[in-house]
Every structure is written in structure tokens, then in C-alpha cells.
CSV table of C-alpha atoms in Angstrom, one decimal:
chain,number,residue,atom,x,y,z
A,1,UNK,CA,-6.5,-5.0,-34.0
A,2,UNK,CA,-3.5,-3.1,-34.8
A,3,UNK,CA,-3.0,0.7,-34.6
A,4,UNK,CA,-0.8,2.5,-36.8
A,5,UNK,CA,0.5,6.0,-36.5
A,6,UNK,CA,2.3,7.4,-39.2
A,7,UNK,CA,3.7,10.9,-38.6
A,8,UNK,CA,5.2,12.6,-42.0
A,9,UNK,CA,6.2,16.1,-42.6
A,10,UNK,CA,3.4,18.3,-44.1
A,11,UNK,CA,4.7,18.7,-47.5
A,12,UNK,CA,1.8,18.0,-49.8
A,13,UNK,CA,1.1,14.4,-49.6
A,14,UNK,CA,-2.1,14.0,-51.7
A,15,UNK,CA,-5.3,12.4,-50.6
A,16,UNK,CA,-4.5,9.4,-53.3
A,17,UNK,CA,-0.9,9.1,-51.8
A,18,UNK,CA,-2.7,8.9,-48.1
A,19,UNK,CA,-5.1,6.1,-49.3
A,20,UNK,CA,-2.2,4.1,-50.6
A,21,UNK,CA,-0.2,4.3,-47.2
A,22,UNK,CA,-3.6,3.4,-45.3
A,23,UNK,CA,-4.0,0.5,-47.9
A,24,UNK,CA,-0.4,-0.8,-47.7
A,25,UNK,CA,0.0,-0.6,-44.2
A,26,UNK,CA,-3.3,-2.7,-43.7
A,27,UNK,CA,-2.3,-5.1,-45.9
A,28,UNK,CA,1.0,-5.6,-44.3
A,29,UNK,CA,-0.4,-6.5,-41.3
A,30,UNK,CA,-2.7,-8.8,-42.7
A,31,UNK,CA,0.1,-10.6,-44.4
A,32,UNK,CA,2.9,-10.6,-42.0
A,33,UNK,CA,0.3,-11.4,-38.8
A,34,UNK,CA,-3.0,-12.5,-40.1
A,35,UNK,CA,-4.8,-9.6,-38.4
A,36,UNK,CA,-8.1,-8.6,-39.3
A,37,UNK,CA,-8.0,-5.5,-41.6
A,38,UNK,CA,-11.8,-4.5,-40.4
A,39,UNK,CA,-10.1,-3.6,-37.1
A,40,UNK,CA,-6.9,-2.6,-38.2
A,41,UNK,CA,-6.8,1.6,-37.7
A,42,UNK,CA,-4.2,3.8,-39.5
A,43,UNK,CA,-3.8,7.6,-38.4
A,44,UNK,CA,-1.6,9.9,-40.5
A,45,UNK,CA,-0.2,13.0,-38.7
A,46,UNK,CA,1.2,15.8,-41.0
A,47,UNK,CA,3.7,17.6,-39.1
A,48,UNK,CA,4.9,21.2,-39.9
A,49,UNK,CA,8.5,21.3,-41.0
A,50,UNK,CA,9.0,24.0,-38.2
A,51,UNK,CA,7.8,21.5,-35.6
A,52,UNK,CA,10.0,18.6,-36.8
A,53,UNK,CA,13.8,18.4,-35.9
A,54,UNK,CA,16.3,16.3,-36.9
A,55,UNK,CA,20.2,16.6,-35.9
A,56,UNK,CA,19.2,19.5,-33.4
A,57,UNK,CA,17.5,21.6,-36.0
A,58,UNK,CA,14.2,22.1,-37.7
A,59,UNK,CA,13.5,20.7,-41.3
A,60,UNK,CA,12.7,23.9,-42.2
A,61,UNK,CA,16.3,24.9,-41.6
A,62,UNK,CA,17.6,21.8,-43.1
A,63,UNK,CA,15.7,22.1,-46.4
A,64,UNK,CA,17.2,25.7,-46.8
A,65,UNK,CA,20.7,24.1,-47.0
A,66,UNK,CA,20.2,21.5,-49.2
B,1,UNK,CA,-0.8,11.5,-12.7
B,2,UNK,CA,-2.6,10.2,-15.7
B,3,UNK,CA,-2.4,11.2,-19.1
B,4,UNK,CA,-5.1,10.5,-21.5
B,5,UNK,CA,-5.1,11.0,-25.3
B,6,UNK,CA,-8.4,10.8,-27.0
B,7,UNK,CA,-8.4,10.7,-30.9
B,8,UNK,CA,-11.2,11.3,-32.7
B,9,UNK,CA,-12.2,12.0,-36.6
B,10,UNK,CA,-12.6,16.1,-37.0
B,11,UNK,CA,-16.3,16.0,-37.7
B,12,UNK,CA,-17.8,18.6,-35.6
B,13,UNK,CA,-17.4,18.1,-32.1
B,14,UNK,CA,-18.3,21.1,-30.1
B,15,UNK,CA,-16.5,22.8,-27.3
B,16,UNK,CA,-19.1,21.5,-25.0
B,17,UNK,CA,-18.7,18.2,-26.2
B,18,UNK,CA,-15.1,18.4,-25.6
B,19,UNK,CA,-15.7,19.9,-22.1
B,20,UNK,CA,-17.6,16.9,-21.3
B,21,UNK,CA,-14.9,14.2,-22.5
B,22,UNK,CA,-12.4,16.1,-20.4
B,23,UNK,CA,-14.6,16.0,-17.4
B,24,UNK,CA,-15.9,12.4,-18.0
B,25,UNK,CA,-12.3,10.7,-18.4
B,26,UNK,CA,-11.0,12.7,-15.6
B,27,UNK,CA,-14.0,11.6,-13.2
B,28,UNK,CA,-13.4,8.1,-14.3
B,29,UNK,CA,-9.8,8.1,-13.5
B,30,UNK,CA,-10.6,9.4,-9.9
B,31,UNK,CA,-13.3,6.8,-9.4
B,32,UNK,CA,-11.5,3.8,-10.6
B,33,UNK,CA,-8.1,4.4,-9.5
B,34,UNK,CA,-8.2,7.3,-7.0
B,35,UNK,CA,-6.2,9.6,-9.0
B,36,UNK,CA,-5.7,13.2,-8.3
B,37,UNK,CA,-7.8,15.3,-10.8
B,38,UNK,CA,-5.2,18.1,-10.6
B,39,UNK,CA,-2.6,16.2,-12.2
B,40,UNK,CA,-4.8,14.5,-14.7
B,41,UNK,CA,-4.1,15.7,-18.1
B,42,UNK,CA,-6.4,14.9,-21.3
B,43,UNK,CA,-5.6,15.8,-24.8
B,44,UNK,CA,-8.1,15.4,-27.5
B,45,UNK,CA,-6.5,15.4,-31.1
B,46,UNK,CA,-9.3,15.8,-34.3
B,47,UNK,CA,-7.9,13.8,-37.0
B,48,UNK,CA,-9.0,14.8,-40.8
B,49,UNK,CA,-11.3,11.8,-42.1
B,50,UNK,CA,-8.6,11.5,-45.2
B,51,UNK,CA,-5.9,10.9,-42.4
B,52,UNK,CA,-7.9,8.1,-40.7
B,53,UNK,CA,-8.0,4.6,-42.3
B,54,UNK,CA,-10.0,1.7,-40.9
B,55,UNK,CA,-10.1,-1.8,-43.2
B,56,UNK,CA,-7.7,-0.4,-45.6
B,57,UNK,CA,-9.7,2.8,-46.6
B,58,UNK,CA,-9.9,6.1,-45.3
B,59,UNK,CA,-13.0,7.5,-43.4
B,60,UNK,CA,-13.7,9.8,-46.0
B,61,UNK,CA,-14.1,7.1,-48.5
B,62,UNK,CA,-16.0,5.1,-45.9
B,63,UNK,CA,-18.6,7.8,-45.2
B,64,UNK,CA,-19.2,7.9,-49.2
B,65,UNK,CA,-20.5,4.3,-49.2
B,66,UNK,CA,-22.8,4.6,-46.1
C,1,UNK,CA,-14.0,5.2,-34.6
C,2,UNK,CA,-12.0,7.0,-31.4
C,3,UNK,CA,-8.7,5.9,-30.4
C,4,UNK,CA,-8.0,6.3,-26.4
C,5,UNK,CA,-4.5,5.8,-24.8
C,6,UNK,CA,-4.7,6.0,-21.2
C,7,UNK,CA,-1.1,6.3,-19.4
C,8,UNK,CA,-0.8,5.7,-15.8
C,9,UNK,CA,1.9,4.8,-13.6
C,10,UNK,CA,2.7,1.0,-13.1
C,11,UNK,CA,1.5,0.7,-9.5
C,12,UNK,CA,-0.7,-2.4,-9.4
C,13,UNK,CA,-3.9,-1.4,-11.2
C,14,UNK,CA,-6.0,-4.6,-11.3
C,15,UNK,CA,-7.5,-6.2,-14.2
C,16,UNK,CA,-10.8,-5.3,-12.8
C,17,UNK,CA,-9.7,-1.7,-12.5
C,18,UNK,CA,-8.6,-1.7,-16.1
C,19,UNK,CA,-11.8,-3.2,-17.4
C,20,UNK,CA,-13.7,-0.6,-15.8
C,21,UNK,CA,-11.4,2.2,-17.6
C,22,UNK,CA,-12.1,0.4,-20.8
C,23,UNK,CA,-15.6,0.3,-20.3
C,24,UNK,CA,-15.9,3.7,-18.6
C,25,UNK,CA,-14.1,5.5,-21.5
C,26,UNK,CA,-15.9,3.7,-24.2
C,27,UNK,CA,-19.4,4.4,-22.7
C,28,UNK,CA,-18.1,8.0,-22.6
C,29,UNK,CA,-17.6,8.4,-26.1
C,30,UNK,CA,-20.8,6.9,-26.8
C,31,UNK,CA,-22.9,9.0,-24.6
C,32,UNK,CA,-20.9,12.3,-25.5
C,33,UNK,CA,-20.3,11.9,-29.4
C,34,UNK,CA,-22.6,8.8,-30.3
C,35,UNK,CA,-19.5,6.7,-31.3
C,36,UNK,CA,-19.9,3.3,-32.1
C,37,UNK,CA,-18.4,1.1,-29.4
C,38,UNK,CA,-17.4,-1.6,-31.6
C,39,UNK,CA,-14.8,0.3,-33.3
C,40,UNK,CA,-13.6,2.4,-30.2
C,41,UNK,CA,-10.3,1.4,-29.1
C,42,UNK,CA,-8.5,1.9,-25.8
C,43,UNK,CA,-5.0,1.4,-24.9
C,44,UNK,CA,-3.7,1.4,-21.4
C,45,UNK,CA,0.4,2.0,-21.0
C,46,UNK,CA,1.4,1.3,-17.3
C,47,UNK,CA,4.9,3.3,-17.1
C,48,UNK,CA,7.5,2.5,-14.4
C,49,UNK,CA,7.6,5.2,-11.7
C,50,UNK,CA,11.3,5.9,-12.6
C,51,UNK,CA,10.3,6.5,-16.2
C,52,UNK,CA,7.7,9.2,-15.4
C,53,UNK,CA,8.6,12.9,-14.3
C,54,UNK,CA,6.6,15.5,-12.9
C,55,UNK,CA,8.3,18.8,-11.8
C,56,UNK,CA,11.7,17.8,-12.8
C,57,UNK,CA,11.9,14.5,-10.6
C,58,UNK,CA,10.9,11.3,-11.3
C,59,UNK,CA,7.8,9.7,-9.5
C,60,UNK,CA,9.9,7.4,-7.6
C,61,UNK,CA,11.8,10.4,-5.9
C,62,UNK,CA,8.5,12.2,-5.3
C,63,UNK,CA,7.0,9.2,-3.7
C,64,UNK,CA,9.8,9.0,-1.2
C,65,UNK,CA,9.3,12.7,0.0
C,66,UNK,CA,5.5,12.3,0.6
D,1,UNK,CA,18.0,6.9,-32.4
D,2,UNK,CA,16.0,8.7,-29.8
D,3,UNK,CA,12.4,10.0,-30.6
D,4,UNK,CA,10.9,12.8,-28.8
D,5,UNK,CA,7.4,14.4,-28.9
D,6,UNK,CA,6.9,17.7,-27.0
D,7,UNK,CA,3.1,18.7,-26.4
D,8,UNK,CA,2.5,22.2,-25.6
D,9,UNK,CA,-0.6,24.3,-25.9
D,10,UNK,CA,-1.2,26.4,-29.1
D,11,UNK,CA,-0.4,30.0,-27.4
D,12,UNK,CA,1.9,31.5,-29.9
D,13,UNK,CA,5.4,29.7,-29.5
D,14,UNK,CA,7.6,31.5,-32.2
D,15,UNK,CA,9.8,29.6,-34.6
D,16,UNK,CA,12.9,30.7,-32.5
D,17,UNK,CA,11.4,29.1,-29.4
D,18,UNK,CA,10.7,26.1,-31.3
D,19,UNK,CA,14.3,25.7,-32.7
D,20,UNK,CA,15.3,26.5,-29.2
D,21,UNK,CA,13.2,23.2,-28.1
D,22,UNK,CA,14.7,21.0,-30.7
D,23,UNK,CA,18.3,22.3,-30.3
D,24,UNK,CA,17.8,21.7,-26.3
D,25,UNK,CA,16.1,18.5,-26.3
D,26,UNK,CA,18.7,16.9,-28.8
D,27,UNK,CA,21.9,18.3,-27.0
D,28,UNK,CA,20.5,16.8,-23.7
D,29,UNK,CA,20.2,13.3,-25.3
D,30,UNK,CA,23.7,13.6,-26.7
D,31,UNK,CA,25.1,14.8,-23.1
D,32,UNK,CA,23.3,12.5,-21.1
D,33,UNK,CA,23.0,9.1,-23.2
D,34,UNK,CA,25.6,9.9,-25.7
D,35,UNK,CA,23.2,9.5,-28.6
D,36,UNK,CA,23.8,10.3,-32.0
D,37,UNK,CA,22.3,13.9,-32.8
D,38,UNK,CA,21.8,13.1,-36.5
D,39,UNK,CA,19.4,10.5,-35.5
D,40,UNK,CA,17.5,12.2,-32.9
D,41,UNK,CA,13.9,13.2,-33.9
D,42,UNK,CA,11.9,16.0,-32.3
D,43,UNK,CA,8.3,16.5,-33.0
D,44,UNK,CA,6.4,19.5,-31.3
D,45,UNK,CA,2.9,19.3,-31.2
D,46,UNK,CA,0.8,22.3,-30.4
D,47,UNK,CA,-2.5,21.8,-29.0
D,48,UNK,CA,-5.8,23.9,-28.9
D,49,UNK,CA,-6.8,25.0,-25.6
D,50,UNK,CA,-10.0,23.9,-25.8
D,51,UNK,CA,-8.6,20.4,-26.5
D,52,UNK,CA,-6.2,20.3,-23.5
D,53,UNK,CA,-7.8,19.4,-20.2
D,54,UNK,CA,-6.4,19.6,-16.6
D,55,UNK,CA,-8.2,19.0,-13.3
D,56,UNK,CA,-11.4,18.1,-15.3
D,57,UNK,CA,-11.6,21.6,-17.4
D,58,UNK,CA,-10.1,22.5,-20.6
D,59,UNK,CA,-7.2,25.1,-20.4
D,60,UNK,CA,-9.6,27.7,-21.9
D,61,UNK,CA,-11.8,27.6,-19.1
D,62,UNK,CA,-8.8,27.6,-16.8
D,63,UNK,CA,-7.4,30.7,-18.2
D,64,UNK,CA,-10.5,32.5,-17.9
D,65,UNK,CA,-10.4,31.9,-14.0
D,66,UNK,CA,-7.0,33.1,-13.5
E,1,UNK,CA,12.0,11.5,-42.2
E,2,UNK,CA,8.9,9.5,-41.1
E,3,UNK,CA,8.1,8.0,-38.0
E,4,UNK,CA,5.7,5.1,-37.6
E,5,UNK,CA,4.5,3.8,-34.5
E,6,UNK,CA,2.5,0.3,-34.8
E,7,UNK,CA,0.7,-1.2,-32.1
E,8,UNK,CA,-0.2,-4.8,-31.7
E,9,UNK,CA,-1.3,-7.0,-28.9
E,10,UNK,CA,1.5,-9.0,-27.2
E,11,UNK,CA,0.3,-12.5,-28.5
E,12,UNK,CA,3.6,-13.9,-29.8
E,13,UNK,CA,5.0,-11.9,-32.6
E,14,UNK,CA,8.3,-13.3,-33.6
E,15,UNK,CA,11.4,-11.3,-34.3
E,16,UNK,CA,11.3,-12.7,-38.0
E,17,UNK,CA,7.7,-10.9,-38.3
E,18,UNK,CA,8.8,-7.9,-36.7
E,19,UNK,CA,11.6,-7.5,-39.2
E,20,UNK,CA,9.0,-8.1,-41.9
E,21,UNK,CA,6.8,-5.4,-40.5
E,22,UNK,CA,9.7,-2.8,-40.4
E,23,UNK,CA,10.9,-3.4,-43.8
E,24,UNK,CA,7.8,-3.3,-45.3
E,25,UNK,CA,6.5,-0.2,-43.7
E,26,UNK,CA,9.9,1.4,-44.7
E,27,UNK,CA,9.5,0.2,-48.4
E,28,UNK,CA,5.9,1.4,-48.5
E,29,UNK,CA,7.1,5.2,-47.4
E,30,UNK,CA,9.8,5.0,-50.1
E,31,UNK,CA,7.3,3.9,-52.6
E,32,UNK,CA,4.3,6.0,-52.2
E,33,UNK,CA,6.0,9.3,-51.0
E,34,UNK,CA,9.5,9.0,-52.0
E,35,UNK,CA,10.9,9.3,-48.4
E,36,UNK,CA,14.6,8.1,-47.5
E,37,UNK,CA,14.6,5.0,-45.8
E,38,UNK,CA,17.7,5.9,-43.6
E,39,UNK,CA,15.7,8.3,-41.8
E,40,UNK,CA,12.5,6.0,-41.4
E,41,UNK,CA,12.0,5.1,-37.7
E,42,UNK,CA,9.4,2.2,-36.9
E,43,UNK,CA,8.8,1.3,-33.4
E,44,UNK,CA,6.3,-1.7,-32.5
E,45,UNK,CA,4.4,-1.7,-29.3
E,46,UNK,CA,3.4,-4.8,-28.1
E,47,UNK,CA,0.5,-4.5,-25.8
E,48,UNK,CA,-0.9,-6.9,-23.1
E,49,UNK,CA,-4.3,-7.9,-23.8
E,50,UNK,CA,-5.3,-7.1,-20.6
E,51,UNK,CA,-4.7,-3.3,-21.4
E,52,UNK,CA,-6.4,-3.2,-24.8
E,53,UNK,CA,-10.1,-2.8,-25.1
E,54,UNK,CA,-12.4,-2.8,-27.7
E,55,UNK,CA,-16.0,-2.4,-27.8
E,56,UNK,CA,-16.0,-1.7,-23.9
E,57,UNK,CA,-14.1,-5.0,-23.1
E,58,UNK,CA,-10.5,-5.9,-23.0
E,59,UNK,CA,-9.2,-8.2,-25.8
E,60,UNK,CA,-8.5,-10.9,-22.7
E,61,UNK,CA,-12.2,-11.1,-22.2
E,62,UNK,CA,-13.0,-11.1,-26.0
E,63,UNK,CA,-10.8,-13.9,-26.7
E,64,UNK,CA,-12.6,-16.1,-23.9
E,65,UNK,CA,-15.9,-15.8,-25.8
E,66,UNK,CA,-14.5,-16.4,-29.1
F,1,UNK,CA,1.3,22.0,-19.0
F,2,UNK,CA,3.6,20.6,-21.3
F,3,UNK,CA,3.9,16.7,-22.0
F,4,UNK,CA,7.0,15.2,-23.3
F,5,UNK,CA,7.6,11.6,-24.5
F,6,UNK,CA,11.0,10.6,-24.9
F,7,UNK,CA,11.4,7.1,-26.5
F,8,UNK,CA,14.7,5.5,-26.4
F,9,UNK,CA,16.1,1.9,-27.2
F,10,UNK,CA,16.3,-0.1,-23.9
F,11,UNK,CA,20.0,-0.4,-23.8
F,12,UNK,CA,20.7,0.3,-20.1
F,13,UNK,CA,19.9,3.7,-19.1
F,14,UNK,CA,20.4,4.1,-15.7
F,15,UNK,CA,18.0,5.7,-13.3
F,16,UNK,CA,20.4,8.4,-12.7
F,17,UNK,CA,20.4,9.1,-16.7
F,18,UNK,CA,16.7,9.2,-16.6
F,19,UNK,CA,16.4,11.6,-13.7
F,20,UNK,CA,19.0,13.6,-15.7
F,21,UNK,CA,16.7,13.6,-18.6
F,22,UNK,CA,13.5,14.4,-16.7
F,23,UNK,CA,15.3,17.2,-15.0
F,24,UNK,CA,16.7,18.6,-18.2
F,25,UNK,CA,13.7,18.5,-20.4
F,26,UNK,CA,11.5,20.3,-17.7
F,27,UNK,CA,14.4,23.2,-17.2
F,28,UNK,CA,14.4,23.3,-21.0
F,29,UNK,CA,10.6,24.0,-21.1
F,30,UNK,CA,10.8,26.6,-18.3
F,31,UNK,CA,13.8,28.4,-19.9
F,32,UNK,CA,12.4,28.5,-23.4
F,33,UNK,CA,8.7,28.9,-23.0
F,34,UNK,CA,8.2,29.8,-19.3
F,35,UNK,CA,6.2,26.8,-18.7
F,36,UNK,CA,5.5,26.0,-14.9
F,37,UNK,CA,7.7,23.0,-14.1
F,38,UNK,CA,5.1,21.6,-11.5
F,39,UNK,CA,2.6,20.8,-14.4
F,40,UNK,CA,5.3,19.7,-17.0
F,41,UNK,CA,5.1,15.9,-17.3
F,42,UNK,CA,7.8,13.4,-19.0
F,43,UNK,CA,7.5,9.9,-19.9
F,44,UNK,CA,10.3,7.8,-21.0
F,45,UNK,CA,9.6,4.7,-23.0
F,46,UNK,CA,12.4,2.1,-23.2
F,47,UNK,CA,12.0,0.0,-26.5
F,48,UNK,CA,13.4,-3.3,-27.2
F,49,UNK,CA,15.8,-3.2,-30.0
F,50,UNK,CA,14.0,-5.7,-32.0
F,51,UNK,CA,11.2,-3.4,-32.0
F,52,UNK,CA,12.8,-0.4,-33.3
F,53,UNK,CA,13.7,0.1,-37.0
F,54,UNK,CA,15.8,2.2,-39.0
F,55,UNK,CA,16.4,2.3,-42.8
F,56,UNK,CA,14.2,-1.3,-43.0
F,57,UNK,CA,16.1,-3.1,-40.3
F,58,UNK,CA,15.7,-3.6,-36.7
F,59,UNK,CA,18.3,-2.0,-34.3
F,60,UNK,CA,19.1,-5.6,-33.2
F,61,UNK,CA,20.3,-6.4,-36.9
F,62,UNK,CA,22.1,-2.8,-37.1
F,63,UNK,CA,24.1,-3.5,-34.2
F,64,UNK,CA,25.3,-6.7,-35.6
F,65,UNK,CA,26.8,-5.2,-38.4
F,66,UNK,CA,28.6,-2.1,-36.4
């Protein structure tokens, strides 16, 4: 009965991409650990780039420098 | 000083229902563990159905089949 | 398909108390939101008092002053 | 490679304040534990006051009484 | 810079299985969203069966009935 | 009423270091956002290096190569 929480920046992931993440993680848990897919939960959180920091700066600021 | 995080799909829970969840969980922790309600935190996260998967599919897709 | 994470300090909650928390939270989600209990997950995390802080001090230190 | 999740109520924190939180937490982990800032992640979640409870009531209700 | 948290019951997952989960989830995020693997974090939490509930009962109790 | 969750690898952080993290994060939230320290919670999770992955490998494996 695994529970998976995927956190990504909110930068336009499509519904199709999110379906692929849900399917792919669920398959992985079935393949590696033999878990039951019916009781495998996946939650995707999309986080604003102002609210995610790496190296002491928000991703909003990091993107400006790239 | 318990901390409770309740995650539900974003499908129209009302303010009144959310108040009941907050009250009910807090009462439960007082009753079962004798915790101080003043330092009991409850956070409710409402998750889009596209972003929650069960059995390898998003709840958006599962709802269509029901 | 709710997911609930309860975090309490690791101070001797018994298996019976944890069963009551699991049962109580599940019942609450059924009563308030009409959720299906079979797909309601509850995870209890027990946290060492050295690792939980309130008001700038660990609960280990706060307990000594009480 | 620390990961920090800061949860605050959604009550108008500015981009500048969020940058300060990201910078401050990252510096703290470098100073106290010698962690590498480049692999220090900080995520700030801003939670609606209806969805955050303390003492059995939502912060929305608590604010009205203050 | 995705962050993934996988929660499974503590029932003997081996180091090799955990390496496969870490590798598999990272590859998935690269394939589906083009994320940089170097800044993809995966944390696996192994939860005691007494502390995980489904359908109002702990997994410890559910396992006894199977 | 902020809630902060700090996740670090379990590699010998001392009680004193954890007190400094708790104090430092609480001070930061008071300074930047004017939050009340008495209702500021900090939880530190220490994660085994086998259970934390970066770049598709566990930190256990990464440490061997350094």
C-alpha cells in the first residue's frame, strides 16, 4: 500500500505527463516490490517557482540567470 | 503537540466540512492520547483530481469510468 | 481516497491507542465527507522529542522545565 | 543534501520575504551542519486559513475572535 | 529539481530494491519531464505496520486476517 | 503558526546541533514574517543514507565514490 508524493515546479506539466508519472511510479512499485497497484497512491504537488529554493535562491531567480 | 495533515481531492469540501474535520481530529487526539488541543495543528491539503493517482490512473480518469 | 499523516512525539503511544487513532480518523472522513474507508490511508509518525521543537526549543528541553 | 518544507498561512508573504526564508534556512544548514548549499532544497507551502486548524478551529475563525 | 517521497511499509525491502526505486523514479522524471537527475531527490520512508492504517485498521491487523 | 519539516541524512547530528536548527529556524520565521515563536513547530527527520537518493543513486553509494 505505498504512498508516493512527487513534488515538481509548476511550469506547465500537462495532464498527459502527469498520467505518465502516475502510471510509471505505480508500475515501478509493482515491479520492484510486488506491491498491489490498486492500493498505490500517487500525489503530485506543483510548487510555484517563487516558493522553491535551491542553493539559497528561489528557482524564479535561478531561471533569470540561466 | 500533534501535527495532522489531511489530504483529500479538491472536489468541493465546504468550509463547514473542513471545520468539522479540524474539530474532529483535534478531539480524537485529546481523547485517545490526552494531547493539548491548543498545540494541535491540522492542515488540510486539497489536491486536484489530475494530480492524484490510484491504481496507475488519475482520479480524473477513474471518475469518468464510474 | 484520503491520506492522513498524524505526527506525534515518540512517548509511548500503545498499539491500542494507534488502532484508535486509525479507526477514529477513518470514521471521521466517512462521516464528514462520505469517503470510502477502504481507500483511506492513515500513517502515524512517532518523532523523538529531541527532533521536535516548539517555541525555539526541543520538546526534550521543554519537558525538563515542566 | 537537506530538504526543508516550510508551511505558513497564505496571508500575503511577499516574494522578498520568501527569498529571505530560502536564504536564511539554507545559511542555517550550512552553518550548523556544514551542508552543501547547492543541494539544499527549500519548499514553502502557503495554506489557506480555512484549511489550517489550531485548537480545534480554523485560523479563519480564530482571526475573527482576535 | 523534483523531490519524491516514497512511503512503504517496513517489511524487509532490501538495499538493492531501494536502489532500484531510487533509480527508477529518477529515470521516470528525466523521461517524462526532462528533469535534471542530479537535482532529483528521492526519500524512502519505511513505516511500521502498526503505524499504517487502511480501512480503519492497522496493516498489522489486516495481515493477520489474510 | 508555521510548521517546518527539516529532513537530513542520519549521519550523526548531535542534540546540540538539532537545538540550533530548531532555534535558528524559529528565529528566522519571527524575523522575516513576524510569526509567534510559541506556535512555531519544527520537526527534524533523520533519514538513513540507503533511503535517500540523488542523481539516481543512494547517498550510501555516492559516499563510497567520494
